[in-house]
Coordinates of C-alpha atoms in Angstrom, one line a residue:
X1 CA -114.8 -7.2 -15.6
X2 CA -112.4 -10.1 -16.0
X3 CA -111.1 -8.9 -19.4
X4 CA -108.3 -6.6 -18.1
X5 CA -107.1 -9.4 -15.8
X6 CA -107.1 -12.0 -18.7
X7 CA -105.1 -9.5 -20.8
X8 CA -102.6 -9.0 -18.1
X9 CA -102.3 -12.8 -17.6
X10 CA -101.6 -13.3 -21.3
X11 CA -99.0 -10.6 -21.1
X12 CA -97.2 -12.3 -18.2
X13 CA -97.4 -15.6 -20.1
X14 CA -95.8 -14.1 -23.3
X15 CA -93.1 -12.6 -21.1
X16 CA -92.5 -15.9 -19.4
X17 CA -92.3 -17.8 -22.7
X18 CA -89.9 -15.2 -24.0
X19 CA -87.6 -15.5 -21.0
X20 CA -87.9 -19.3 -21.1
X21 CA -86.7 -19.2 -24.7
X22 CA -84.0 -16.6 -24.0
X23 CA -82.5 -18.5 -21.1
X24 CA -83.3 -22.0 -22.5
X25 CA -80.7 -24.4 -21.3
X26 CA -78.8 -26.1 -24.2
X27 CA -75.3 -27.2 -25.0
X28 CA -72.3 -24.9 -25.5
X29 CA -69.7 -26.0 -28.1
X30 CA -66.2 -24.7 -28.7
X31 CA -66.4 -24.8 -32.5
X32 CA -68.5 -25.5 -35.5
X33 CA -67.1 -27.9 -38.0
X34 CA -66.9 -27.6 -41.8
X35 CA -69.9 -30.0 -41.9
X36 CA -72.0 -27.4 -40.1
X37 CA -72.3 -29.4 -37.0
X38 CA -71.2 -28.4 -33.5
X39 CA -68.0 -30.0 -32.3
X40 CA -66.0 -30.2 -29.0
X41 CA -68.5 -29.9 -26.2
X42 CA -67.7 -27.1 -23.7
X43 CA -70.6 -27.4 -21.2
X44 CA -74.2 -28.7 -21.0
X45 CA -77.1 -26.8 -19.4
X46 CA -76.1 -23.4 -20.7
X47 CA -78.3 -20.7 -22.3
X48 CA -77.2 -19.2 -25.5
X49 CA -76.6 -15.9 -23.8
X50 CA -74.2 -17.6 -21.3
X51 CA -72.5 -19.6 -24.0
X52 CA -71.9 -16.6 -26.3
X53 CA -70.8 -14.2 -23.6
X54 CA -67.1 -15.1 -24.0
X55 CA -67.1 -13.6 -27.5
X56 CA -64.8 -16.4 -28.7
X57 CA -65.1 -16.7 -32.5
X58 CA -65.7 -20.5 -32.8
X59 CA -68.2 -20.8 -29.9
X60 CA -71.6 -22.3 -31.0
X61 CA -74.8 -23.4 -29.3
X62 CA -77.5 -26.1 -29.7
X63 CA -80.8 -25.8 -27.9
X64 CA -81.6 -29.6 -27.9
X65 CA -81.9 -30.9 -24.4
X66 CA -80.8 -34.5 -25.0
X67 CA -79.2 -37.2 -22.8
X68 CA -75.4 -37.6 -22.7
X69 CA -75.7 -40.9 -24.7
X70 CA -77.2 -39.0 -27.6
X71 CA -74.5 -36.3 -27.4
X72 CA -71.9 -39.0 -27.4
X73 CA -73.5 -40.7 -30.5
X74 CA -73.6 -37.4 -32.4
X75 CA -70.0 -36.7 -31.7
X76 CA -68.6 -40.2 -32.5
X77 CA -70.8 -41.3 -35.3
X78 CA -72.4 -38.2 -36.9
X79 CA -69.5 -35.7 -36.8
X80 CA -71.0 -33.4 -34.3
X81 CA -74.4 -32.1 -33.1
X82 CA -77.1 -30.9 -35.6
X83 CA -78.9 -27.6 -35.6
X84 CA -75.7 -25.8 -34.7
X85 CA -76.0 -22.0 -34.1
X86 CA -72.7 -20.1 -34.2
X87 CA -72.4 -17.2 -31.7
X88 CA -70.9 -14.9 -34.3
X89 CA -72.0 -14.6 -38.0
X90 CA -69.8 -11.7 -39.0
X91 CA -66.4 -10.2 -38.2
X92 CA -67.9 -7.3 -36.2
X93 CA -66.2 -6.8 -32.9
X94 CA -64.1 -10.0 -33.3
X95 CA -60.8 -9.9 -31.6
X96 CA -58.6 -12.7 -32.9
X97 CA -55.6 -11.8 -30.8
X98 CA -52.1 -10.8 -31.8
X99 CA -50.9 -12.0 -35.2
X100 CA -54.4 -12.9 -36.4
X101 CA -57.3 -11.2 -38.1
X102 CA -60.9 -12.0 -38.8
X103 CA -61.9 -12.9 -42.4
X104 CA -65.1 -14.2 -43.9
X105 CA -64.5 -17.6 -45.6
X106 CA -66.2 -19.0 -48.7
X107 CA -69.2 -20.1 -46.8
X108 CA -69.7 -16.6 -45.4
X109 CA -68.5 -17.6 -41.9
X110 CA -66.1 -15.5 -39.9
X111 CA -62.7 -17.2 -39.3
X112 CA -59.5 -16.1 -37.6
X113 CA -56.6 -16.4 -40.0
X114 CA -52.9 -15.9 -39.4
X115 CA -51.7 -12.5 -40.5
X116 CA -48.5 -11.6 -38.6
X117 CA -47.2 -8.0 -38.7
X118 CA -44.1 -8.3 -40.9
X119 CA -43.5 -4.6 -41.4
X120 CA -40.6 -4.3 -39.0
X121 CA -38.6 -7.3 -40.3
X122 CA -35.4 -6.0 -41.8
X123 CA -33.8 -9.3 -42.9
X124 CA -35.5 -10.4 -46.1
X125 CA -33.6 -13.7 -46.7
X126 CA -34.2 -17.3 -45.4
X127 CA -34.0 -18.1 -41.7
X128 CA -33.4 -21.3 -39.7
X129 CA -36.1 -22.0 -37.2
X130 CA -35.7 -23.6 -33.8
X131 CA -37.4 -26.7 -35.2
X132 CA -34.4 -27.2 -37.5
X133 CA -36.3 -26.2 -40.7
X134 CA -35.5 -23.5 -43.2
X135 CA -38.1 -20.9 -43.9
X136 CA -38.0 -18.6 -46.9
X137 CA -38.2 -15.6 -44.6
X138 CA -39.1 -14.6 -41.0
X139 CA -42.7 -13.8 -42.0
X140 CA -43.2 -17.4 -43.2
X141 CA -41.8 -18.6 -39.9
X142 CA -44.2 -16.3 -38.0
X143 CA -47.1 -17.7 -40.0
X144 CA -46.0 -21.3 -39.1
X145 CA -45.7 -20.2 -35.4
X146 CA -49.3 -18.9 -35.5
X147 CA -50.7 -22.0 -37.2
X148 CA -49.8 -24.3 -34.3
X149 CA -46.1 -24.0 -33.3
X150 CA -46.2 -21.5 -30.5
X151 CA -42.6 -22.3 -29.4
X152 CA -41.1 -21.7 -32.8
X153 CA -38.5 -18.9 -33.1
X154 CA -35.7 -17.8 -35.4
X155 CA -32.4 -19.2 -34.2
X156 CA -30.2 -17.7 -36.9
X157 CA -30.3 -16.0 -40.3
X158 CA -29.7 -18.0 -43.4
X159 CA -30.6 -21.6 -44.3
X160 CA -30.2 -24.3 -41.6
X161 CA -26.7 -25.7 -41.7
X162 CA -24.8 -28.9 -41.0
X163 CA -21.8 -27.1 -39.5
X164 CA -21.2 -24.2 -37.2
X165 CA -18.6 -22.6 -39.5
X166 CA -20.9 -20.0 -41.1
X167 CA -23.5 -19.7 -38.3
X168 CA -23.7 -16.3 -36.5
X169 CA -25.7 -16.9 -33.3
X170 CA -27.6 -13.9 -31.8
X171 CA -26.7 -12.5 -28.4
X172 CA -24.8 -14.7 -26.0
X173 CA -26.0 -18.0 -27.6
X174 CA -23.5 -20.5 -28.9
X175 CA -23.6 -22.8 -32.0
X176 CA -23.7 -26.5 -31.3
X177 CA -23.9 -29.4 -33.8
X178 CA -26.4 -32.0 -32.6
X179 CA -26.5 -35.8 -33.1
X180 CA -28.2 -35.4 -36.5
X181 CA -25.5 -33.0 -37.7
X182 CA -27.7 -30.0 -37.6
X183 CA -26.4 -26.6 -36.3
X184 CA -28.3 -25.0 -33.4
X185 CA -27.9 -21.8 -31.4
X186 CA -28.2 -22.6 -27.7
X187 CA -27.5 -20.7 -24.5
X188 CA -25.0 -22.4 -22.3
X189 CA -25.8 -22.9 -18.6
X190 CA -22.6 -22.1 -16.7
X191 CA -24.0 -23.3 -13.3
X192 CA -25.9 -26.5 -12.7
X193 CA -27.8 -27.2 -9.5
X194 CA -26.3 -29.6 -7.0
X195 CA -27.1 -33.3 -7.6
X196 CA -29.6 -34.6 -5.0
X197 CA -30.1 -38.2 -6.3
X198 CA -28.0 -40.9 -7.9
X199 CA -30.8 -41.4 -10.4
X200 CA -29.8 -38.2 -12.1
X201 CA -26.5 -39.7 -13.3
X202 CA -26.1 -40.1 -17.0
X203 CA -23.6 -42.0 -19.1
X204 CA -22.6 -39.9 -22.1
X205 CA -21.8 -41.2 -25.6
X206 CA -18.2 -40.2 -24.9
X207 CA -18.0 -42.8 -22.0
X208 CA -17.9 -40.0 -19.4
X209 CA -20.3 -40.0 -16.4
X210 CA -22.3 -36.7 -16.0
X211 CA -23.9 -35.8 -12.7
X212 CA -27.2 -34.7 -14.4
X213 CA -28.7 -33.7 -17.7
X214 CA -27.7 -30.1 -17.0
X215 CA -24.1 -31.1 -16.6
X216 CA -24.2 -33.0 -19.9
X217 CA -25.8 -30.0 -21.7
X218 CA -23.2 -27.7 -20.3
X219 CA -20.4 -30.0 -21.6
X220 CA -22.1 -30.2 -25.0
X221 CA -22.3 -26.4 -25.1
X222 CA -18.7 -25.9 -24.3
X223 CA -17.6 -28.6 -26.7
X224 CA -19.7 -27.2 -29.5
X225 CA -20.9 -30.6 -30.5
X226 CA -23.6 -32.9 -29.2
X227 CA -22.4 -35.6 -26.7
X228 CA -25.7 -37.4 -26.3
X229 CA -26.9 -39.8 -23.7
X230 CA -25.7 -43.4 -24.0
X231 CA -28.0 -44.6 -21.2
X232 CA -29.2 -43.6 -17.7
X233 CA -27.0 -44.1 -14.7
X234 CA -23.2 -44.3 -14.4
X235 CA -21.1 -45.8 -17.2
X236 CA -20.3 -49.5 -16.8
X237 CA -17.6 -51.6 -18.4
X238 CA -19.9 -53.5 -20.7
X239 CA -18.7 -56.4 -22.9
X240 CA -21.8 -56.3 -25.1
X241 CA -25.3 -54.8 -25.3
X242 CA -26.5 -57.7 -23.0
X243 CA -24.9 -55.8 -20.1
X244 CA -26.8 -52.6 -20.8
X245 CA -30.4 -52.0 -19.7
X246 CA -32.2 -49.5 -21.8
X247 CA -35.4 -47.6 -20.9
X248 CA -38.7 -48.5 -22.5
X249 CA -38.9 -47.9 -26.3
X250 CA -35.1 -47.9 -26.7
X251 CA -32.7 -50.6 -28.0
X252 CA -29.0 -51.0 -27.3
X253 CA -26.7 -50.5 -30.3
X254 CA -23.1 -51.6 -30.0
X255 CA -20.2 -49.3 -31.1
X256 CA -17.6 -51.8 -32.2
X257 CA -15.0 -49.0 -32.7
X258 CA -15.1 -47.7 -29.1
X259 CA -16.4 -51.0 -27.5
X260 CA -19.3 -49.2 -26.0
X261 CA -23.1 -49.4 -26.2
X262 CA -25.7 -46.8 -26.4
X263 CA -29.5 -46.8 -26.1
X264 CA -31.3 -45.5 -29.2
X265 CA -34.9 -45.0 -30.2
X266 CA -36.0 -47.7 -32.8
X267 CA -39.2 -48.3 -34.7
X268 CA -39.2 -44.9 -36.5
X269 CA -41.1 -44.9 -39.8
X270 CA -39.2 -43.1 -42.5
X271 CA -40.9 -40.8 -45.0
X272 CA -40.1 -41.2 -48.7
X273 CA -36.5 -39.8 -49.1
X274 CA -35.3 -37.3 -51.7
X275 CA -32.2 -37.8 -53.8
X276 CA -30.3 -35.1 -52.0
X277 CA -30.9 -36.8 -48.6
X278 CA -28.5 -39.8 -49.1
X279 CA -25.8 -40.3 -46.5
X280 CA -22.6 -42.3 -46.4
X281 CA -22.5 -44.2 -43.1
X282 CA -19.6 -45.4 -40.9
X283 CA -20.0 -48.9 -42.4
X284 CA -19.2 -47.4 -45.8
X285 CA -22.7 -48.0 -47.1
X286 CA -24.8 -45.4 -48.8
X287 CA -28.3 -45.0 -47.3
X288 CA -31.2 -43.1 -48.8
X289 CA -31.5 -40.9 -45.7
X290 CA -30.3 -40.6 -42.1
X291 CA -33.6 -42.1 -41.0
X292 CA -32.9 -45.2 -43.3
X293 CA -29.4 -45.4 -41.8
X294 CA -30.9 -45.5 -38.2
X295 CA -33.4 -48.2 -39.3
X296 CA -30.5 -50.3 -40.6
X297 CA -28.6 -49.7 -37.3
X298 CA -31.6 -50.9 -35.3
X299 CA -31.9 -54.0 -37.4
X300 CA -28.2 -54.8 -37.1
X301 CA -28.0 -53.9 -33.4
X302 CA -24.9 -51.9 -34.3
X303 CA -24.2 -48.2 -34.1
X304 CA -24.0 -46.4 -37.5
X305 CA -23.1 -42.7 -37.8
X306 CA -23.1 -40.5 -40.9
X307 CA -19.6 -39.8 -42.3
X308 CA -20.8 -37.3 -44.8
X309 CA -23.8 -36.4 -47.0
X310 CA -24.1 -38.0 -50.4
X311 CA -22.9 -41.3 -51.7
X312 CA -19.9 -43.1 -50.3
X313 CA -18.6 -43.2 -53.9
X314 CA -18.3 -39.4 -53.9
X315 CA -15.5 -37.6 -52.1

């Protein structure tokens, strides 16, 4: 007479174990690394169903219920957590978002890759990006934007230039040559907000006091060439760099020609320069690159500016 009751009890036990496994609390991870381990912990104490509900391609799950110290050791010393179970094993129903598509990689894992829609691009030549780099075409720029430069845009057609002479800026934007002699298309602010604090004052490299960064940018825009900030605060009649206080990370460089000082970033590491990057500086010395010229200026404590590209021996 107890047999049906025992059978029913076993059925409840199986159902309970199934639910326990199904809703087992584990750890949810944002990605699975190339080493197969789970990396970048999202949340602990989550079931696989909860973890994978978002549908995000990289999300993975581990069922081990381990202390935080073990998780920390796995992440720091072992390259991630073992027994990593990815939420998605195929490209079915994967939405990678605009400009991307799902593709199975060599290890038969689904991955979102950059694949921007370039069908409507009419200009097929090179373009200058807002990062000051030349891209072979707009499609190449869109791929770079997708791969980790969300703010990257086309600023004008053609290769990036050192002068505004041949630059055609789109819309109402204006061409401006910056402090590194690169041409950029910018939109001029005609109206700047009223200054509310004396801390907003800036001394320009031209020796003029500007009420705020906005006022300096507006002057730069109207001039068509970068003015730059010499230092924060109103301009003073300095006799040497000892009279000028620079903010952290900057060093005062003295402009002997104008008897003015300006604060510049120093300590930059220069990459290996190419032969076509040489510049002739204002001290009539040829430097391998503009970066090398700035390093020399920081060592000398004297302002150096590029007179022209190439060797000083060439006209």
